[in-house]
Amino acid sequence: MKRITLITTGIVAALAVGCATQRVQRASIVDFLYPNKERPVETATIPTLSLPMDVGIVFVPEKTPYQESALTEKEKIALMERVGAQFKAYPFIRSVNPIPTQYLRPGGGFPNLEEVGTMFGVDVIVVLSYDQAQFTDQHQLAALSYWTLVGAYVVPAERNTTHTMIDAAVYHLPSHKMLFRAPGISRVQRNSTPVDLVAALREDEHQGFTKASDDLTISLKQQLDVFREKARKAPDEYKVVAKTGYDLKAVGELDGVTLMLLAVLAGATCLGFRNQHSCGQQGGK
Amino acid sequence: MQVHSKQRLPWLTLAVIGLAMVVSVVPVLSRWLVFDRAAIIGGQWWRLITGNWVHFSADHLLADAVAVGMAGALIERREGMRVFWLYAAAAAGVGLAVFFLAPTVVQYGGLSGVACGAFGYLALSEIKRSSVRRWTPALVLVLLVAKVGWEYATGRALFVNTNDSMMVLPLAHAAGLLSGFGYWAVLIVRRWADAPITEKGDVRWETTKRCVSQIGGAGTMPAP
């Protein structure tokens, strides 16, 4: 009797502790740009932004080419188009090109980005990377129902939490300088039964990316506005020039000679007024 | 031409200049009113006209405000609130010209096109009105047309320095000037059409006959 009690207590204790699992998927921008853990070289060059800009958007490839990706190519293109729409709204952006991930090598770094930049004719590139972590732990008491087998089908005692971050880093290719970055963050939390666990995690994975991309578009717009103001007000940080055949800002401005001519005309007109009035007064008398 | 001597202050011209000043100190207004090609294509058509009221620097605003103030005030003193139509015609003319004839221009701002329109109209009105000192407005107009024409032909401003991201657009001055001429021509035609038939006969017919005789067909047209 004492032995049975001991075994039961042990099982209950083991269940109470429960088990937790963790799953991480990532495509890291640091792994891609600096694959050999080399230290980025700081150069004191001022990036020359030729406006209107041609912008490319890429997704950092996964570290190993055959690693299962959290996002399909179709989903990546859809996200790149959403990001691209934010850029297209600005007059200083001429074109936005989503570039398929197949054009990039894992750990290709800036040489790879420059190749792609030349290929697609872009001078600024948006590098999208992601990091998603999923945690599953069990509700300690509800998990006891799993011993009934039916409980494993009907009791949602698996607590799943999915944290997703999509990061958009905008680089000026000729100078390798990061112009700005914008993050998109999401957290999805819900329960599932052990039987539905895999499907639920996959669904959370998609929901996490959708919410993070929504967040990304908002923060990207904010960062674009901040960058535009910064580029306008800090000429020592960014040099802005017009591409051949483009006039960024045209103004109607009158010079001193025109104003002088106008002053002569105004003088003559005033003289005419005076004569007219004096003639009128004389006529009246 | 009617002289509105009771009207002391050129309210409309002051409002035009005042609006430009307000827009300059409120950045949100500048963003919403500036001529922005992408936004116009996206449906914000008002920017075609309101872009004229946006200025990119204090110097820019000062020069344009002085020009509009001088020309506009004189026209308004003489013609009253009818000067509104001149401003409207010049602003629309400049906006449409920049949009259709300068497709590489991303953003445009400035009242100088409108000022040129007022300048041209004032000069033509003075030539027509003044019999004694006609040569002064005529000479000024010839010089202005020559300058604007040269700038338009060469694509660069004669006396204004430009930088990499901002340039003076001679097309705007040419379009403004032509709008002023067009407005003057419309008024002349309207006055001709509205002229009353007096005891001396149809004034319109007399005017036409005088014009034809000046061209070289004197005495060839029989009276109706």
Coordinates of N, CA, C and O in Angstrom, one line a residue, chain A residues 136-276:
Chain A
T136 N 6.3 25.9 -25.4 CA 5.1 25.1 -25.0 C 5.3 24.6 -23.6 O 6.3 23.9 -23.3
D137 N 4.4 24.8 -22.7 CA 4.4 24.2 -21.4 C 3.0 23.7 -21.0 O 2.1 24.2 -21.6
Q138 N 3.0 22.8 -20.1 CA 1.7 22.3 -19.7 C 1.1 22.9 -18.5 O 1.8 23.2 -17.5
H139 N -0.2 22.9 -18.6 CA -1.0 23.3 -17.4 C -0.9 22.2 -16.4 O -1.4 21.1 -16.8
Q140 N -0.3 22.4 -15.3 CA 0.0 21.3 -14.4 C -1.2 20.4 -14.0 O -1.1 19.1 -14.1
L141 N -2.3 21.0 -13.6 CA -3.4 20.1 -13.1 C -4.2 19.6 -14.3 O -4.6 18.4 -14.3
A142 N -4.4 20.4 -15.3 CA -5.2 20.0 -16.4 C -4.6 18.8 -17.1 O -5.2 17.9 -17.7
A143 N -3.2 18.8 -17.1 CA -2.5 17.7 -17.8 C -2.7 16.4 -17.2 O -2.5 15.3 -17.8
L144 N -3.3 16.3 -16.0 CA -3.6 15.0 -15.3 C -4.7 14.3 -16.1 O -4.7 13.1 -16.1
S145 N -5.5 15.1 -16.8 CA -6.6 14.5 -17.6 C -6.0 13.6 -18.8 O -6.7 12.8 -19.3
Y146 N -4.8 13.9 -19.1 CA -4.2 13.1 -20.2 C -4.2 11.6 -19.9 O -4.2 10.8 -20.8
W147 N -4.1 11.3 -18.6 CA -4.1 9.9 -18.2 C -5.4 9.1 -18.6 O -5.4 7.9 -18.7
T148 N -6.4 9.9 -18.9 CA -7.7 9.3 -19.3 C -7.7 9.0 -20.8 O -8.7 8.5 -21.3
L149 N -6.7 9.4 -21.6 CA -6.6 9.4 -23.0 C -7.6 10.3 -23.7 O -7.2 11.1 -24.6
V150 N -8.8 10.3 -23.3 CA -9.8 11.2 -23.8 C -9.4 12.6 -23.6 O -9.5 13.5 -24.4
G151 N -8.8 12.8 -22.4 CA -8.3 14.2 -22.0 C -7.3 14.8 -23.0 O -7.3 16.0 -23.3
A152 N -6.5 13.9 -23.6 CA -5.5 14.4 -24.5 C -6.1 14.9 -25.8 O -5.5 15.7 -26.5
Y153 N -7.4 14.5 -26.0 CA -8.1 15.0 -27.2 C -8.9 16.2 -27.0 O -9.2 17.0 -27.9
V154 N -9.4 16.3 -25.7 CA -10.3 17.4 -25.5 C -9.9 18.5 -24.5 O -10.4 19.6 -24.5
V155 N -8.9 18.2 -23.7 CA -8.4 19.2 -22.7 C -7.2 20.0 -23.2 O -6.2 19.5 -23.5
P156 N -7.4 21.3 -23.5 CA -6.3 22.1 -24.0 C -5.4 22.6 -22.9 O -5.4 23.7 -22.4
A157 N -4.5 21.7 -22.5 CA -3.6 22.0 -21.4 C -2.3 22.4 -21.8 O -1.4 22.7 -21.0
E158 N -2.0 22.4 -23.2 CA -0.7 22.9 -23.7 C -0.8 24.4 -23.9 O -1.6 24.9 -24.6
R159 N 0.1 25.1 -23.2 CA 0.1 26.5 -23.3 C 1.2 26.9 -24.3 O 2.4 26.7 -24.0
N160 N 0.8 27.5 -25.4 CA 1.8 27.8 -26.4 C 2.0 29.4 -26.5 O 1.0 30.1 -26.5
T161 N 3.2 29.8 -26.5 CA 3.5 31.2 -26.6 C 4.5 31.3 -27.8 O 5.5 30.6 -27.9
T162 N 4.1 32.3 -28.7 CA 5.0 32.5 -29.9 C 5.4 33.9 -29.9 O 4.6 34.9 -29.9
H163 N 6.7 34.2 -29.8 CA 7.3 35.5 -29.9 C 7.9 35.7 -31.3 O 8.7 34.8 -31.7
T164 N 7.5 36.7 -32.0 CA 8.1 36.9 -33.4 C 8.6 38.3 -33.5 O 8.0 39.3 -33.0
M165 N 9.7 38.4 -34.1 CA 10.3 39.7 -34.5 C 10.7 39.7 -35.9 O 11.5 38.8 -36.3
I166 N 10.2 40.7 -36.7 CA 10.7 40.9 -38.1 C 11.4 42.2 -38.0 O 10.9 43.2 -37.5
D167 N 12.6 42.2 -38.6 CA 13.4 43.4 -38.5 C 13.7 43.9 -40.0 O 14.1 43.1 -40.8
A168 N 13.5 45.2 -40.2 CA 13.8 45.7 -41.5 C 15.0 46.7 -41.3 O 14.8 47.7 -40.7
A169 N 16.1 46.3 -41.9 CA 17.3 47.2 -41.8 C 17.5 47.8 -43.2 O 17.6 47.0 -44.2
V170 N 17.6 49.1 -43.3 CA 17.7 49.7 -44.6 C 19.2 50.2 -44.8 O 19.7 51.0 -44.0
Y171 N 19.8 49.6 -45.8 CA 21.3 49.9 -46.0 C 21.5 50.7 -47.3 O 20.8 50.4 -48.3
H172 N 22.4 51.6 -47.3 CA 22.8 52.3 -48.5 C 24.0 51.5 -49.0 O 25.1 51.3 -48.4
L173 N 23.8 50.9 -50.2 CA 24.8 49.9 -50.7 C 26.2 50.5 -51.0 O 27.2 49.9 -50.5
P174 N 26.3 51.6 -51.7 CA 27.7 52.1 -51.9 C 28.5 52.4 -50.7 O 29.7 52.2 -50.7
S175 N 27.9 52.9 -49.6 CA 28.6 53.2 -48.4 C 28.5 52.1 -47.3 O 29.2 52.2 -46.3
H176 N 27.7 51.1 -47.5 CA 27.4 50.0 -46.5 C 26.9 50.6 -45.2 O 26.9 50.0 -44.2
K177 N 26.3 51.8 -45.3 CA 25.8 52.4 -44.0 C 24.4 52.1 -43.8 O 23.6 52.2 -44.8
M178 N 24.0 51.8 -42.6 CA 22.6 51.5 -42.3 C 21.9 52.9 -42.1 O 22.3 53.7 -41.3
L179 N 20.9 53.1 -42.9 CA 20.2 54.4 -42.9 C 19.2 54.4 -41.7 O 19.2 55.4 -41.0
F180 N 18.5 53.4 -41.5 CA 17.6 53.3 -40.4 C 17.1 51.8 -40.3 O 17.3 51.0 -41.2
R181 N 16.4 51.5 -39.2 CA 15.8 50.2 -39.1 C 14.5 50.3 -38.4 O 14.2 51.3 -37.7
A182 N 13.6 49.3 -38.6 CA 12.3 49.3 -38.0 C 12.0 47.9 -37.6 O 12.1 47.0 -38.4
P183 N 11.5 47.7 -36.4 CA 11.2 46.3 -36.0 C 9.6 46.1 -36.0 O 8.9 47.1 -35.9
G184 N 9.3 44.9 -36.2 CA 7.9 44.5 -36.0 C 7.8 43.3 -35.0 O 8.5 42.3 -35.2
I185 N 7.0 43.5 -34.0 CA 7.1 42.5 -32.9 C 5.6 42.0 -32.6 O 4.7 42.8 -32.7
S186 N 5.5 40.7 -32.3 CA 4.2 40.2 -31.9 C 4.4 39.1 -30.9 O 5.5 38.5 -30.8
R187 N 3.3 38.9 -30.2 CA 3.3 37.8 -29.2 C 1.9 37.1 -29.3 O 0.9 37.8 -29.2
V188 N 1.9 35.8 -29.6 CA 0.7 35.1 -29.7 C 0.6 34.0 -28.6 O 1.6 33.3 -28.4
Q189 N -0.5 34.0 -27.9 CA -0.6 33.0 -26.8 C -1.9 32.3 -26.8 O -2.9 33.0 -26.9
R190 N -1.9 31.0 -26.8 CA -3.2 30.3 -26.7 C -2.9 28.8 -26.3 O -1.8 28.3 -26.4
N191 N -4.0 28.2 -25.9 CA -3.8 26.8 -25.4 C -4.3 25.8 -26.5 O -5.1 26.1 -27.4
S192 N -3.7 24.6 -26.4 CA -4.2 23.5 -27.4 C -4.1 22.2 -26.7 O -3.5 22.0 -25.7
T193 N -4.7 21.2 -27.3 CA -4.6 19.8 -26.8 C -3.3 19.2 -27.3 O -2.8 19.7 -28.4
P194 N -2.8 18.2 -26.7 CA -1.6 17.6 -27.2 C -1.7 17.1 -28.6 O -0.7 17.1 -29.4
V195 N -2.9 16.6 -28.9 CA -3.1 16.0 -30.2 C -3.0 17.1 -31.3 O -2.5 16.9 -32.4
D196 N -3.5 18.3 -31.0 CA -3.5 19.4 -32.0 C -2.3 20.2 -31.9 O -2.2 21.3 -32.6
L197 N -1.3 19.8 -31.1 CA -0.2 20.7 -30.8 C 0.6 21.2 -32.0 O 0.8 22.4 -32.2
V198 N 0.9 20.3 -32.9 CA 1.7 20.6 -34.0 C 1.0 21.6 -34.9 O 1.5 22.7 -35.4
A199 N -0.3 21.3 -35.2 CA -1.1 22.2 -36.1 C -1.3 23.5 -35.4 O -1.2 24.6 -36.1
A200 N -1.5 23.5 -34.1 CA -1.7 24.8 -33.4 C -0.4 25.7 -33.4 O -0.5 26.9 -33.7
L201 N 0.7 25.0 -33.3 CA 2.0 25.8 -33.3 C 2.2 26.4 -34.7 O 2.7 27.5 -34.9
R202 N 1.9 25.6 -35.7 CA 2.1 26.1 -37.1 C 1.1 27.3 -37.3 O 1.5 28.3 -38.0
E203 N -0.1 27.2 -36.8 CA -1.0 28.3 -37.0 C -0.5 29.5 -36.2 O -0.6 30.7 -36.8
D204 N 0.0 29.3 -35.0 CA 0.5 30.4 -34.2 C 1.7 31.1 -35.0 O 1.9 32.3 -34.9
E205 N 2.5 30.2 -35.6 CA 3.7 30.7 -36.4 C 3.2 31.7 -37.4 O 3.8 32.8 -37.5
H206 N 2.2 31.3 -38.2 CA 1.7 32.2 -39.2 C 1.1 33.5 -38.6 O 1.3 34.6 -39.1
Q207 N 0.3 33.3 -37.6 CA -0.4 34.4 -36.9 C 0.7 35.4 -36.4 O 0.6 36.6 -36.5
G208 N 1.8 34.8 -35.8 CA 2.9 35.6 -35.3 C 3.5 36.5 -36.4 O 3.7 37.7 -36.2
F209 N 3.7 35.9 -37.5 CA 4.3 36.6 -38.6 C 3.4 37.7 -39.2 O 3.8 38.8 -39.5
T210 N 2.1 37.3 -39.2 CA 1.1 38.3 -39.7 C 1.1 39.5 -38.8 O 1.1 40.7 -39.3
K211 N 1.0 39.3 -37.5 CA 0.9 40.4 -36.5 C 2.2 41.2 -36.5 O 2.2 42.4 -36.5
A212 N 3.3 40.5 -36.6 CA 4.6 41.2 -36.6 C 4.8 42.1 -37.9 O 5.3 43.2 -37.8
S213 N 4.3 41.6 -39.0 CA 4.4 42.4 -40.2 C 3.5 43.6 -40.2 O 3.8 44.6 -40.7
D214 N 2.3 43.4 -39.5 CA 1.4 44.6 -39.3 C 2.1 45.6 -38.5 O 2.1 46.8 -38.8
D215 N 2.8 45.2 -37.4 CA 3.5 46.1 -36.5 C 4.7 46.7 -37.3 O 5.0 47.9 -37.1
L216 N 5.3 45.9 -38.1 CA 6.5 46.4 -38.9 C 6.1 47.6 -39.8 O 6.8 48.6 -39.9
T217 N 4.9 47.4 -40.5 CA 4.5 48.5 -41.4 C 4.3 49.8 -40.7 O 4.6 50.8 -41.2
I218 N 3.7 49.7 -39.5 CA 3.5 50.9 -38.7 C 4.8 51.6 -38.3 O 5.0 52.8 -38.6
S219 N 5.7 50.7 -37.8 CA 7.0 51.3 -37.3 C 7.9 51.8 -38.5 O 8.6 52.7 -38.4
L220 N 7.7 51.1 -39.6 CA 8.5 51.4 -40.8 C 8.1 52.8 -41.3 O 8.9 53.7 -41.7
K221 N 6.8 53.1 -41.3 CA 6.3 54.4 -41.7 C 6.9 55.5 -40.8 O 7.3 56.5 -41.3
Q222 N 6.8 55.2 -39.5 CA 7.4 56.2 -38.5 C 8.9 56.5 -38.8 O 9.3 57.6 -38.8
Q223 N 9.6 55.4 -39.0 CA 11.0 55.5 -39.2 C 11.4 56.2 -40.5 O 12.3 56.9 -40.6
L224 N 10.6 55.9 -41.5 CA 10.8 56.6 -42.8 C 10.6 58.1 -42.7 O 11.4 58.9 -43.2
D225 N 9.6 58.5 -41.9 CA 9.3 59.9 -41.7 C 10.5 60.6 -40.9 O 10.9 61.7 -41.2
V226 N 10.9 59.8 -39.9 CA 12.1 60.3 -39.1 C 13.3 60.5 -40.0 O 14.0 61.5 -39.9
F227 N 13.5 59.5 -40.8 CA 14.7 59.5 -41.7 C 14.6 60.7 -42.7 O 15.6 61.4 -42.9
R228 N 13.4 60.9 -43.2 CA 13.3 62.0 -44.2 C 13.6 63.3 -43.5 O 14.3 64.1 -44.1
E229 N 13.1 63.5 -42.3 CA 13.4 64.8 -41.6 C 14.9 64.9 -41.3 O 15.5 65.9 -41.4
K230 N 15.5 63.7 -40.9 CA 16.9 63.7 -40.5 C 17.8 64.0 -41.8 O 18.7 64.8 -41.7
A231 N 17.4 63.4 -42.9 CA 18.2 63.7 -44.1 C 18.1 65.1 -44.5 O 19.0 65.7 -45.1
R232 N 16.9 65.7 -44.2 CA 16.7 67.1 -44.6 C 17.5 68.0 -43.7 O 18.0 69.0 -44.2
K233 N 17.5 67.7 -42.4 CA 18.1 68.6 -41.5 C 19.5 68.4 -41.1 O 20.1 69.2 -40.4
A234 N 20.1 67.2 -41.5 CA 21.4 66.9 -41.1 C 22.3 66.7 -42.4 O 22.6 65.5 -42.7
P235 N 22.6 67.7 -43.1 CA 23.4 67.6 -44.3 C 24.8 67.0 -44.1 O 25.4 66.5 -45.0
D236 N 25.3 67.1 -42.8 CA 26.6 66.5 -42.6 C 26.6 65.0 -42.4 O 27.6 64.3 -42.4
E237 N 25.4 64.5 -42.3 CA 25.2 63.0 -42.1 C 24.9 62.3 -43.5 O 25.3 61.2 -43.7
Y238 N 24.1 63.0 -44.3 CA 23.7 62.5 -45.5 C 23.8 63.5 -46.6 O 23.3 64.7 -46.4
K239 N 24.4 63.2 -47.7 CA 24.4 64.1 -48.8 C 23.3 63.7 -49.8 O 23.2 62.6 -50.2
V240 N 22.4 64.7 -50.1 CA 21.3 64.3 -51.0 C 21.6 65.0 -52.4 O 21.8 66.2 -52.4
V241 N 21.6 64.2 -53.4 CA 21.7 64.8 -54.8 C 20.6 64.2 -55.6 O 20.0 63.2 -55.3
A242 N 20.4 64.9 -56.7 CA 19.4 64.5 -57.7 C 20.0 63.6 -58.7 O 21.1 63.8 -59.2
K243 N 19.3 62.5 -59.1 CA 19.8 61.7 -60.2 C 19.7 62.5 -61.5 O 18.9 63.4 -61.6
T244 N 20.5 62.1 -62.5 CA 20.5 62.8 -63.8 C 19.1 62.8 -64.3 O 18.5 61.8 -64.4
G245 N 18.7 64.0 -64.7 CA 17.4 64.1 -65.3 C 16.3 64.3 -64.3 O 15.1 64.4 -64.7
Y246 N 16.6 64.4 -63.0 CA 15.6 64.6 -62.0 C 15.8 65.9 -61.2 O 17.0 66.2 -60.9
D247 N 14.8 66.6 -61.0 CA 14.8 67.8 -60.1 C 14.0 67.5 -58.9 O 12.8 67.3 -59.0
L248 N 14.6 67.4 -57.8 CA 13.9 67.0 -56.6 C 12.9 68.1 -56.2 O 11.7 67.8 -56.0
K249 N 13.4 69.3 -56.0 CA 12.6 70.3 -55.6 C 12.8 71.5 -56.5 O 13.9 72.0 -56.7
A250 N 11.7 71.8 -57.2 CA 11.8 73.0 -58.1 C 11.1 74.1 -57.4 O 10.1 73.9 -56.8
V251 N 11.7 75.3 -57.5 CA 11.1 76.5 -56.9 C 10.8 77.6 -57.9 O 11.6 77.7 -58.9
G252 N 9.8 78.3 -57.6 CA 9.6 79.5 -58.4 C 10.2 80.7 -57.6 O 9.6 81.0 -56.5
E253 N 11.4 81.1 -57.9 CA 12.0 82.2 -57.1 C 12.4 83.4 -58.0 O 13.0 83.2 -59.0
L254 N 12.0 84.5 -57.6 CA 12.3 85.7 -58.4 C 13.6 86.3 -58.0 O 13.9 86.4 -56.8
D255 N 14.4 86.8 -59.0 CA 15.7 87.4 -58.6 C 15.6 88.9 -58.5 O 14.5 89.5 -58.8
G256 N 16.7 89.5 -58.2 CA 16.7 90.9 -57.9 C 16.4 91.7 -59.2 O 15.7 92.8 -59.1
V257 N 16.8 91.2 -60.4 CA 16.6 91.9 -61.6 C 15.1 92.0 -61.9 O 14.5 93.1 -62.3
T258 N 14.4 90.9 -61.7 CA 12.9 90.9 -62.0 C 12.2 91.8 -61.0 O 11.3 92.5 -61.4
L259 N 12.7 91.8 -59.8 CA 12.0 92.7 -58.8 C 12.3 94.1 -59.1 O 11.4 95.0 -59.0
M260 N 13.4 94.4 -59.7 CA 13.7 95.8 -60.1 C 12.8 96.2 -61.3 O 12.3 97.3 -61.3
L261 N 12.7 95.3 -62.2 CA 11.8 95.6 -63.4 C 10.4 95.9 -62.9 O 9.7 96.8 -63.3
L262 N 10.0 95.0 -61.9 CA 8.6 95.2 -61.3 C 8.5 96.5 -60.6 O 7.5 97.2 -60.7
A263 N 9.6 96.9 -59.9 CA 9.5 98.2 -59.2 C 9.4 99.3 -60.2 O 8.6 100.3 -59.9
V264 N 10.1 99.2 -61.3 CA 10.0 100.3 -62.4 C 8.5 100.4 -62.9 O 7.9 101.5 -63.0
L265 N 8.0 99.2 -63.1 CA 6.6 99.1 -63.6 C 5.6 99.7 -62.6 O 4.7 100.5 -62.9
A266 N 5.9 99.3 -61.3 CA 5.0 99.8 -60.3 C 5.1 101.3 -60.1 O 4.1 102.0 -59.9
G267 N 6.3 101.8 -60.3 CA 6.5 103.3 -60.2 C 5.7 104.0 -61.3 O 5.0 105.0 -61.1
A268 N 5.8 103.4 -62.5 CA 5.1 104.0 -63.7 C 3.6 104.0 -63.4 O 2.9 104.9 -63.7
T269 N 3.2 102.9 -62.9 CA 1.7 102.7 -62.6 C 1.3 103.7 -61.6 O 0.2 104.3 -61.7
C270 N 2.1 103.9 -60.5 CA 1.7 104.8 -59.5 C 1.6 106.2 -60.0 O 0.7 107.0 -59.7
L271 N 2.6 106.5 -60.9 CA 2.6 107.8 -61.5 C 1.4 108.1 -62.3 O 0.8 109.1 -62.3
G272 N 1.0 107.0 -63.0 CA -0.3 107.0 -63.8 C -1.5 107.3 -62.9 O -2.3 108.1 -63.3
F273 N -1.5 106.7 -61.8 CA -2.6 106.9 -60.8 C -2.7 108.3 -60.4 O -3.7 108.9 -60.4
R274 N -1.5 108.9 -60.1 CA -1.4 110.2 -59.6 C -1.9 111.2 -60.6 O -2.7 112.1 -60.3
N275 N -1.4 111.0 -61.8 CA -1.9 111.9 -62.9 C -3.4 111.8 -63.1 O -4.0 112.8 -63.3
Q276 N -3.9 110.6 -63.1 CA -5.3 110.3 -63.3 C -6.1 111.1 -62.2 O -7.1 111.7 -62.6

